[in-house]
Every structure is written in structure tokens, then in C-alpha cells.
Amino acid sequence: MGAIVNAANKSLLGGGGVDGAIHRAAGPELLEECKTLGGCETGEAKITRGYRLPAKHVIHTVGPVYGRGMGKEAELLADCYKNSLLLAKKHHLKTIAFPAISTGVYGYPKEEAAEIVFKSVKDFTARDDSLEEVRFVLFSDSDLKLYESIFKK
């Protein structure tokens, strides 16, 4: 795998959920590299090495907290995916795996988020063929069914 995407917090220093799991699996070297990055703003993305992960890189992106984005939550969430894809392209990566960004403790409604994900990835891949594979790694069977139904439309 070229890169996995981390649904990070602004500090990039680890947390719960996907973020904590990635930091634990990658090992302490990931935290040390993240300390040099100066954090990350909502919608932006930064890249590190993958260390002990089965991916060469981790792309860290900070999703919006639903209801706290001053009406710009959809734009900020789309930026997470767009900026992650652009980083993958910039680093000549061929594969990327995404979690469902912001749909856990950040409270983004899953169906609305999945629609944004689909549009963001579709728009990118329609104009750029640098990626060979985009994966979605989801928490539950119901999340998978939701993504499948939206992607089939």
C-alpha cells in the first residue's frame, strides 16, 4: 500500500479511534516525525513515513467537527479527501486507503459524508489517473453497505 489516511486531530500527536490505532501500529517513530510537522489545520493534509505499518506513508488529515465549521463542514470534508489525494499524487503513490473521516466522534452524518467522499474521489480520478487504487476501510458492515449503495448510484 502506498499510503493510508489517518483521520487525525490538529496536533497530529495521536488520539483515539483511527488516529490512535495508526499511531500504535506504526510505532513511536511516527509520533516523533509528527512532532516536527507543526500540526495540521482542518481540511489540510500532511504526509509522514509509515514506519511499522504495511504502508509506505501515512497521510494525516483533520476532518471537521460537525456543527462547528460555520457552515463550511462539507467543503472542509471534501478538502480532506482532495488534499490527501493530491499528496498521494505529489509523492508518486499508486494506492491509498481512506477511513470514513469525521463520522466517528466528530459527528458527521455518515450518509452525507459518504456522498461527499464519492464526489471528491470521483472528481479527482476523472481528471487524474495517477492512482491505481483507492480503498475505503470502514468500521462496520452497515458502513460498507452505505458506501456501496452511494457508489452504485
Short mmCIF file of C-alpha atoms in Angstrom, two decimals:
data_model
loop_
_atom_site.label_atom_id
_atom_site.label_comp_id
_atom_site.label_asym_id
_atom_site.label_seq_id
_atom_site.Cartn_x
_atom_site.Cartn_y
_atom_site.Cartn_z
CA MET A 1 0.00 0.00 0.00
CA GLY A 2 1.31 3.42 -0.87
CA ALA A 3 -0.49 5.37 1.84
CA ILE A 4 -3.13 5.03 4.46
CA VAL A 5 -5.01 8.10 5.53
CA ASN A 6 -5.20 8.99 9.19
CA ALA A 7 -8.28 10.78 10.50
CA ALA A 8 -6.08 12.91 12.74
CA ASN A 9 -6.61 15.68 15.23
CA LYS A 10 -4.99 19.10 14.73
CA SER A 11 -1.95 18.28 16.85
CA LEU A 12 -1.09 15.16 14.78
CA LEU A 13 0.19 13.64 18.02
CA GLY A 14 -2.24 10.74 18.22
CA GLY A 15 -5.62 10.31 19.81
CA GLY A 16 -8.44 7.81 19.84
CA GLY A 17 -10.16 5.84 17.11
CA VAL A 18 -8.38 5.54 13.77
CA ASP A 19 -5.72 8.04 14.85
CA GLY A 20 -4.74 6.09 17.96
CA ALA A 21 -4.77 2.77 16.13
CA ILE A 22 -2.47 4.09 13.40
CA HIS A 23 -0.04 5.58 15.91
CA ARG A 24 0.08 2.35 17.95
CA ALA A 25 0.62 0.18 14.87
CA ALA A 26 3.24 2.45 13.31
CA GLY A 27 5.32 2.68 16.47
CA PRO A 28 6.89 5.60 18.33
CA GLU A 29 8.80 6.83 15.28
CA LEU A 30 5.54 8.11 13.79
CA LEU A 31 4.90 10.32 16.80
CA GLU A 32 8.45 11.66 16.65
CA GLU A 33 8.04 12.62 12.99
CA CYS A 34 4.60 14.14 13.63
CA LYS A 35 6.12 16.37 16.30
CA THR A 36 8.17 18.05 13.56
CA LEU A 37 5.15 18.94 11.40
CA GLY A 38 3.64 21.73 13.49
CA GLY A 39 0.14 20.31 13.49
CA CYS A 40 -2.42 20.48 10.70
CA GLU A 41 -5.48 22.63 10.08
CA THR A 42 -8.94 21.26 9.30
CA GLY A 43 -9.20 20.19 5.66
CA GLU A 44 -5.44 20.13 5.15
CA ALA A 45 -3.21 17.06 4.89
CA LYS A 46 0.39 16.22 5.74
CA ILE A 47 2.46 13.14 4.97
CA THR A 48 4.86 11.03 7.02
CA ARG A 49 6.57 7.69 6.63
CA GLY A 50 4.57 4.60 7.56
CA TYR A 51 7.21 3.01 9.80
CA ARG A 52 5.84 -0.35 11.05
CA LEU A 53 2.62 -0.14 9.02
CA PRO A 54 2.10 -2.12 5.82
CA ALA A 55 2.05 1.23 4.00
CA LYS A 56 4.98 3.36 2.89
CA HIS A 57 3.32 6.54 4.09
CA VAL A 58 0.62 7.92 6.35
CA ILE A 59 -1.33 10.91 5.11
CA HIS A 60 -2.76 12.77 8.10
CA THR A 61 -5.85 14.89 7.54
CA VAL A 62 -8.05 16.71 10.00
CA GLY A 63 -11.76 16.45 9.37
CA PRO A 64 -14.34 18.97 10.51
CA VAL A 65 -16.34 18.57 13.71
CA TYR A 66 -19.94 18.53 12.51
CA GLY A 67 -21.79 21.68 13.53
CA ARG A 68 -18.61 23.63 14.31
CA GLY A 69 -17.47 24.52 10.79
CA MET A 70 -19.51 27.73 10.44
CA GLY A 71 -21.48 26.15 7.59
CA LYS A 72 -18.36 25.01 5.77
CA GLU A 73 -18.27 21.43 7.00
CA ALA A 74 -18.97 19.91 3.56
CA GLU A 75 -16.22 21.98 1.94
CA LEU A 76 -13.75 21.13 4.70
CA LEU A 77 -14.54 17.42 4.49
CA ALA A 78 -14.14 17.45 0.71
CA ASP A 79 -10.80 19.23 1.19
CA CYS A 80 -9.60 16.37 3.43
CA TYR A 81 -10.07 13.89 0.58
CA LYS A 82 -8.85 16.23 -2.18
CA ASN A 83 -5.71 17.26 -0.30
CA SER A 84 -4.93 13.65 0.65
CA LEU A 85 -5.26 12.58 -2.98
CA LEU A 86 -3.05 15.47 -4.11
CA LEU A 87 -0.36 14.45 -1.60
CA ALA A 88 -0.50 10.88 -2.87
CA LYS A 89 -0.03 12.15 -6.41
CA LYS A 90 2.80 14.50 -5.41
CA HIS A 91 4.66 11.60 -3.81
CA HIS A 92 4.03 9.29 -6.81
CA LEU A 93 1.95 6.84 -4.78
CA LYS A 94 -0.26 4.43 -6.66
CA THR A 95 -2.56 3.27 -3.84
CA ILE A 96 -4.35 4.98 -0.99
CA ALA A 97 -6.72 3.75 1.72
CA PHE A 98 -9.20 6.06 3.46
CA PRO A 99 -11.18 5.71 6.66
CA ALA A 100 -14.55 7.45 6.95
CA ILE A 101 -13.21 10.83 8.06
CA SER A 102 -15.21 12.79 10.68
CA THR A 103 -18.02 10.24 11.04
CA GLY A 104 -16.97 8.96 14.46
CA VAL A 105 -16.57 11.26 17.45
CA TYR A 106 -16.61 14.31 15.12
CA GLY A 107 -20.29 13.52 14.46
CA TYR A 108 -20.55 13.95 10.69
CA PRO A 109 -23.71 12.18 9.42
CA LYS A 110 -22.49 9.06 7.63
CA GLU A 111 -24.71 9.29 4.56
CA GLU A 112 -23.90 12.95 3.96
CA ALA A 113 -20.19 12.24 4.43
CA ALA A 114 -20.28 9.27 2.04
CA GLU A 115 -21.85 11.46 -0.66
CA ILE A 116 -19.02 13.97 -0.23
CA VAL A 117 -16.41 11.19 -0.33
CA PHE A 118 -17.84 9.77 -3.54
CA LYS A 119 -17.96 13.15 -5.28
CA SER A 120 -14.46 14.13 -4.12
CA VAL A 121 -12.81 10.91 -5.24
CA LYS A 122 -14.81 10.72 -8.47
CA ASP A 123 -13.90 14.31 -9.39
CA PHE A 124 -10.21 13.64 -8.71
CA THR A 125 -9.99 10.34 -10.58
CA ALA A 126 -11.98 11.70 -13.54
CA ARG A 127 -9.23 14.22 -14.28
CA ASP A 128 -6.19 12.41 -12.92
CA ASP A 129 -5.15 8.80 -13.50
CA SER A 130 -2.08 8.76 -11.23
CA LEU A 131 -3.71 6.41 -8.71
CA GLU A 132 -4.26 2.75 -9.47
CA GLU A 133 -6.37 2.00 -6.40
CA VAL A 134 -8.43 3.95 -3.88
CA ARG A 135 -9.67 1.86 -0.94
CA PHE A 136 -12.17 2.64 1.78
CA VAL A 137 -11.59 0.92 5.10
CA LEU A 138 -14.82 1.12 7.03
CA PHE A 139 -15.81 0.37 10.61
CA SER A 140 -18.87 -1.81 10.09
CA ASP A 141 -20.90 -3.84 7.63
CA SER A 142 -23.57 -1.14 7.71
CA ASP A 143 -20.96 1.48 6.72
CA LEU A 144 -19.85 -0.76 3.85
CA LYS A 145 -23.45 -1.17 2.66
CA LEU A 146 -23.96 2.59 2.80
CA TYR A 147 -20.84 3.24 0.70
CA GLU A 148 -21.81 0.52 -1.78
CA SER A 149 -25.29 1.98 -2.22
CA ILE A 150 -23.97 5.50 -2.78
CA PHE A 151 -21.19 4.38 -5.13
CA LYS A 152 -23.65 2.36 -7.23
CA LYS A 153 -25.83 5.44 -7.97
#
